[in-house]
């Protein structure tokens, strides 16, 4: 081999070693960068999935908390209503009225409840046969939207509230066995101002206001039937 050929061979070998020395770390660094990018992408994807899971769980927890709050609020209102009803019964049982007072109040309560019942039935001719009593109306209004809407409309028309009806029904139940109904002309013999009597002798505020409402409903009905007759209207 000539000296020139040997030199060329050594030069090529040196170039190969030089290329191999510098290209191998470059490929390693590129591969390392690619692997790091893949790991970051995978971690980001897992983190996003976890965030979505947490967000879903939070929404479910928030919804459950709202439902629980609504349930507790409903139970609180129910309990409060039950307490008010218990207090009403206790108060009425403690009140002591004379037989005349009971008969007078009972007469107005009876007429008012009959008026309420008849007006509801008039507005529900197709259902009137299934509503023979006021108790049947009150029992069905919670299940039948049509009856409930008519019930609420009649209460508003008469200037009554649900609590008024409850108080008057409670009074009726307590005293119906002992009370005697007085027609309108007989009531005038015992008092010319029933509202003043109610204000003086009825201590329970709810019952007092409800009885005043009953008197107003009855007297308004009498005035409509006989406009020439002078009556005293009671404002709640």
Tab-separated table of C-alpha atoms in Angstrom:
chain	number	residue	atom	x	y	z
A	1	UNK	CA	0.000	0.000	0.000
A	2	UNK	CA	1.360	3.459	-0.853
A	3	UNK	CA	1.910	6.139	1.735
A	4	UNK	CA	-0.936	8.237	0.215
A	5	UNK	CA	-3.455	5.375	0.456
A	6	UNK	CA	-2.514	4.686	4.064
A	7	UNK	CA	-2.979	8.326	4.977
A	8	UNK	CA	-6.427	8.418	3.337
A	9	UNK	CA	-7.515	5.341	5.248
A	10	UNK	CA	-6.374	6.835	8.559
A	11	UNK	CA	-8.205	10.080	7.791
A	12	UNK	CA	-11.489	8.302	7.041
A	13	UNK	CA	-11.189	6.271	10.199
A	14	UNK	CA	-10.615	9.433	12.234
A	15	UNK	CA	-13.664	11.092	10.656
A	16	UNK	CA	-15.799	8.080	11.482
A	17	UNK	CA	-14.676	8.141	15.100
A	18	UNK	CA	-15.328	11.900	15.311
A	19	UNK	CA	-18.858	11.553	13.828
A	20	UNK	CA	-19.679	8.646	16.118
A	21	UNK	CA	-18.415	10.556	19.169
A	22	UNK	CA	-20.658	13.602	18.642
A	23	UNK	CA	-23.776	12.089	17.006
A	24	UNK	CA	-24.529	9.503	19.736
A	25	UNK	CA	-25.071	12.091	22.591
A	26	UNK	CA	-27.241	14.174	20.240
A	27	UNK	CA	-29.525	11.260	19.524
A	28	UNK	CA	-29.679	10.500	23.258
A	29	UNK	CA	-30.641	14.074	24.101
A	30	UNK	CA	-33.348	14.127	21.421
A	31	UNK	CA	-34.768	10.848	22.649
A	32	UNK	CA	-34.704	12.134	26.251
A	33	UNK	CA	-36.564	15.316	25.281
A	34	UNK	CA	-39.203	13.317	23.420
A	35	UNK	CA	-39.697	11.007	26.421
A	36	UNK	CA	-40.010	13.988	28.794
A	37	UNK	CA	-42.632	15.586	26.546
A	38	UNK	CA	-44.614	12.359	26.479
A	39	UNK	CA	-44.437	12.071	30.274
A	40	UNK	CA	-45.604	15.662	30.716
A	41	UNK	CA	-48.483	15.057	28.306
A	42	UNK	CA	-49.464	11.884	30.137
A	43	UNK	CA	-49.301	13.611	33.516
A	44	UNK	CA	-51.364	16.518	32.201
A	45	UNK	CA	-53.963	14.115	30.848
A	46	UNK	CA	-54.176	12.254	34.179
A	47	UNK	CA	-54.439	15.553	36.040
A	48	UNK	CA	-57.265	16.734	33.771
A	49	UNK	CA	-59.112	13.435	34.295
A	50	UNK	CA	-58.738	13.760	38.046
A	51	UNK	CA	-60.007	17.342	37.918
A	52	UNK	CA	-63.030	16.219	35.908
A	53	UNK	CA	-63.732	13.461	38.449
A	54	UNK	CA	-63.423	15.919	41.339
A	55	UNK	CA	-65.678	18.410	39.560
A	56	UNK	CA	-68.306	15.720	38.934
A	57	UNK	CA	-68.144	14.582	42.555
A	58	UNK	CA	-68.445	18.189	43.729
A	59	UNK	CA	-71.554	18.730	41.580
A	60	UNK	CA	-73.110	15.530	42.912
A	61	UNK	CA	-72.281	16.541	46.494
A	62	UNK	CA	-73.663	20.033	45.941
A	63	UNK	CA	-76.877	18.611	44.476
A	64	UNK	CA	-77.257	16.209	47.393
A	65	UNK	CA	-76.677	19.080	49.830
A	66	UNK	CA	-79.370	21.190	48.103
A	67	UNK	CA	-81.849	18.313	48.315
A	68	UNK	CA	-81.015	17.771	51.980
A	69	UNK	CA	-81.443	21.489	52.685
A	70	UNK	CA	-84.835	21.520	50.965
A	71	UNK	CA	-85.887	18.427	52.910
A	72	UNK	CA	-84.804	19.984	56.208
A	73	UNK	CA	-86.617	23.227	55.375
A	74	UNK	CA	-89.780	21.276	54.568
A	75	UNK	CA	-89.479	19.299	57.805
A	76	UNK	CA	-88.913	22.532	59.710
A	77	UNK	CA	-92.050	24.091	58.234
A	78	UNK	CA	-94.015	20.911	58.928
A	79	UNK	CA	-92.810	20.836	62.519
A	80	UNK	CA	-93.562	24.533	62.945
A	81	UNK	CA	-97.058	23.995	61.564
A	82	UNK	CA	-97.571	21.034	63.900
A	83	UNK	CA	-96.450	23.133	66.878
A	84	UNK	CA	-98.853	25.911	65.891
A	85	UNK	CA	-101.697	23.398	65.580
A	86	UNK	CA	-100.869	21.888	68.966
A	87	UNK	CA	-100.792	25.337	70.541
A	88	UNK	CA	-104.153	26.093	68.904
A	89	UNK	CA	-105.742	22.982	70.393
A	90	UNK	CA	-104.239	23.631	73.830
A	91	UNK	CA	-105.328	27.262	73.792
A	92	UNK	CA	-108.875	26.448	72.721
A	93	UNK	CA	-109.182	23.768	75.355
A	94	UNK	CA	-108.039	26.262	77.986
A	95	UNK	CA	-110.404	29.044	76.880
A	96	UNK	CA	-113.611	29.232	78.864
A	97	UNK	CA	-116.632	30.714	77.121
A	98	UNK	CA	-120.192	30.994	78.337
A	99	UNK	CA	-122.794	28.862	76.609
A	100	UNK	CA	-124.177	31.944	74.853
A	101	UNK	CA	-120.745	32.952	73.582
A	102	UNK	CA	-120.099	29.437	72.323
A	103	UNK	CA	-123.467	29.353	70.557
A	104	UNK	CA	-122.903	32.744	68.942
A	105	UNK	CA	-119.399	31.891	67.746
A	106	UNK	CA	-120.513	28.443	66.647
A	107	UNK	CA	-123.346	29.935	64.579
A	108	UNK	CA	-121.027	32.243	62.670
A	109	UNK	CA	-118.425	29.517	62.230
A	110	UNK	CA	-121.040	27.085	60.896
A	111	UNK	CA	-122.388	29.579	58.373
A	112	UNK	CA	-118.918	30.567	57.226
A	113	UNK	CA	-117.799	26.961	56.717
A	114	UNK	CA	-121.033	26.181	54.839
A	115	UNK	CA	-120.463	29.256	52.654
A	116	UNK	CA	-116.902	28.177	51.900
A	117	UNK	CA	-117.990	24.645	51.033
A	118	UNK	CA	-120.872	25.724	48.796
A	119	UNK	CA	-118.752	28.224	46.852
A	120	UNK	CA	-116.104	25.606	46.152
A	121	UNK	CA	-118.746	23.145	44.921
A	122	UNK	CA	-120.359	25.776	42.677
A	123	UNK	CA	-117.027	26.295	40.938
A	124	UNK	CA	-116.536	22.533	40.530
A	125	UNK	CA	-119.863	21.255	39.134
A	126	UNK	CA	-118.241	18.184	37.586
A	127	UNK	CA	-116.661	17.192	40.919
A	128	UNK	CA	-119.392	18.372	43.291
A	129	UNK	CA	-120.806	14.864	43.720
A	130	UNK	CA	-117.520	13.683	45.192
A	131	UNK	CA	-117.256	16.635	47.576
A	132	UNK	CA	-120.268	16.223	49.894
A	133	UNK	CA	-118.602	17.924	52.879
A	134	UNK	CA	-116.003	20.580	53.572
A	135	UNK	CA	-113.804	17.853	55.033
A	136	UNK	CA	-113.856	16.032	51.692
A	137	UNK	CA	-112.786	19.227	49.928
A	138	UNK	CA	-109.897	19.730	52.342
A	139	UNK	CA	-108.892	16.080	52.009
A	140	UNK	CA	-108.870	16.089	48.196
A	141	UNK	CA	-107.326	19.499	47.581
A	142	UNK	CA	-103.880	18.146	48.423
A	143	UNK	CA	-104.114	15.527	45.661
A	144	UNK	CA	-106.201	17.305	43.027
A	145	UNK	CA	-104.702	20.466	41.527
A	146	UNK	CA	-108.035	21.645	40.135
A	147	UNK	CA	-109.684	21.455	43.553
A	148	UNK	CA	-106.694	23.136	45.175
A	149	UNK	CA	-106.748	26.059	42.736
A	150	UNK	CA	-110.481	26.596	43.235
A	151	UNK	CA	-110.014	26.323	47.005
A	152	UNK	CA	-107.310	29.000	46.990
A	153	UNK	CA	-109.391	31.254	44.733
A	154	UNK	CA	-112.438	31.002	47.008
A	155	UNK	CA	-110.337	31.707	50.094
A	156	UNK	CA	-108.935	34.822	48.439
A	157	UNK	CA	-112.391	35.928	47.318
A	158	UNK	CA	-113.727	35.615	50.873
A	159	UNK	CA	-110.684	37.280	52.427
A	160	UNK	CA	-109.640	34.127	54.263
A	161	UNK	CA	-106.384	32.304	54.764
A	162	UNK	CA	-105.684	28.622	55.305
A	163	UNK	CA	-104.917	29.317	58.960
A	164	UNK	CA	-108.343	30.919	59.460
A	165	UNK	CA	-110.095	27.796	58.207
A	166	UNK	CA	-107.914	25.586	60.403
A	167	UNK	CA	-108.680	27.657	63.508
A	168	UNK	CA	-112.420	27.712	62.810
A	169	UNK	CA	-112.519	23.982	62.087
A	170	UNK	CA	-110.694	23.378	65.361
A	171	UNK	CA	-113.253	25.481	67.243
A	172	UNK	CA	-116.090	23.662	65.466
A	173	UNK	CA	-114.724	20.221	66.374
A	174	UNK	CA	-114.218	21.142	70.025
A	175	UNK	CA	-117.654	22.720	70.576
A	176	UNK	CA	-119.997	21.059	68.062
A	177	UNK	CA	-121.248	18.502	70.591
A	178	UNK	CA	-122.384	21.136	73.068
A	179	UNK	CA	-123.147	24.162	70.898
A	180	UNK	CA	-126.534	25.279	69.657
A	181	UNK	CA	-127.034	27.090	66.359
A	182	UNK	CA	-128.584	30.567	66.591
A	183	UNK	CA	-130.182	31.984	63.432
A	184	UNK	CA	-129.456	35.607	62.589
A	185	UNK	CA	-132.539	37.131	64.245
A	186	UNK	CA	-131.815	35.275	67.480
A	187	UNK	CA	-128.224	36.481	67.583
A	188	UNK	CA	-129.405	40.078	67.676
A	189	UNK	CA	-131.134	39.383	70.981
A	190	UNK	CA	-127.839	38.530	72.671
A	191	UNK	CA	-125.538	41.158	71.180
A	192	UNK	CA	-125.718	44.025	68.745
A	193	UNK	CA	-121.938	44.081	68.254
A	194	UNK	CA	-120.536	40.602	67.863
A	195	UNK	CA	-117.097	41.897	66.848
A	196	UNK	CA	-116.643	43.714	70.163
A	197	UNK	CA	-117.641	40.575	72.036
A	198	UNK	CA	-115.091	38.521	70.114
A	199	UNK	CA	-112.333	41.048	70.783
A	200	UNK	CA	-113.080	41.079	74.499
A	201	UNK	CA	-113.603	37.412	75.322
A	202	UNK	CA	-111.385	35.528	72.846
A	203	UNK	CA	-107.800	35.562	74.121
A	204	UNK	CA	-106.243	33.410	71.402
A	205	UNK	CA	-105.141	35.905	68.758
A	206	UNK	CA	-105.388	33.463	65.855
A	207	UNK	CA	-108.900	32.370	66.796
A	208	UNK	CA	-109.931	35.959	67.442
A	209	UNK	CA	-108.874	37.105	63.966
A	210	UNK	CA	-110.414	34.019	62.372
A	211	UNK	CA	-113.761	34.595	64.110
A	212	UNK	CA	-113.741	38.222	62.981
A	213	UNK	CA	-113.155	36.982	59.428
A	214	UNK	CA	-116.058	34.542	59.789
A	215	UNK	CA	-118.346	37.352	60.941
A	216	UNK	CA	-117.288	39.478	57.987
A	217	UNK	CA	-117.958	36.682	55.503
A	218	UNK	CA	-121.393	35.984	56.984
A	219	UNK	CA	-122.401	39.634	57.231
A	220	UNK	CA	-121.173	40.362	53.707
A	221	UNK	CA	-123.284	37.472	52.462
A	222	UNK	CA	-126.341	38.844	54.280
A	223	UNK	CA	-125.696	42.308	52.830
A	224	UNK	CA	-125.538	40.902	49.305
A	225	UNK	CA	-128.798	39.033	49.809
A	226	UNK	CA	-130.488	42.015	51.460
A	227	UNK	CA	-128.742	45.288	50.453
A	228	UNK	CA	-131.251	47.395	52.391
A	229	UNK	CA	-130.264	45.781	55.654
A	230	UNK	CA	-127.605	47.639	57.579
A	231	UNK	CA	-124.768	45.455	58.800
A	232	UNK	CA	-121.496	46.084	60.547
A	233	UNK	CA	-118.496	44.845	58.598
A	234	UNK	CA	-115.458	43.738	60.521
A	235	UNK	CA	-112.021	44.439	59.134
A	236	UNK	CA	-109.313	41.936	59.948
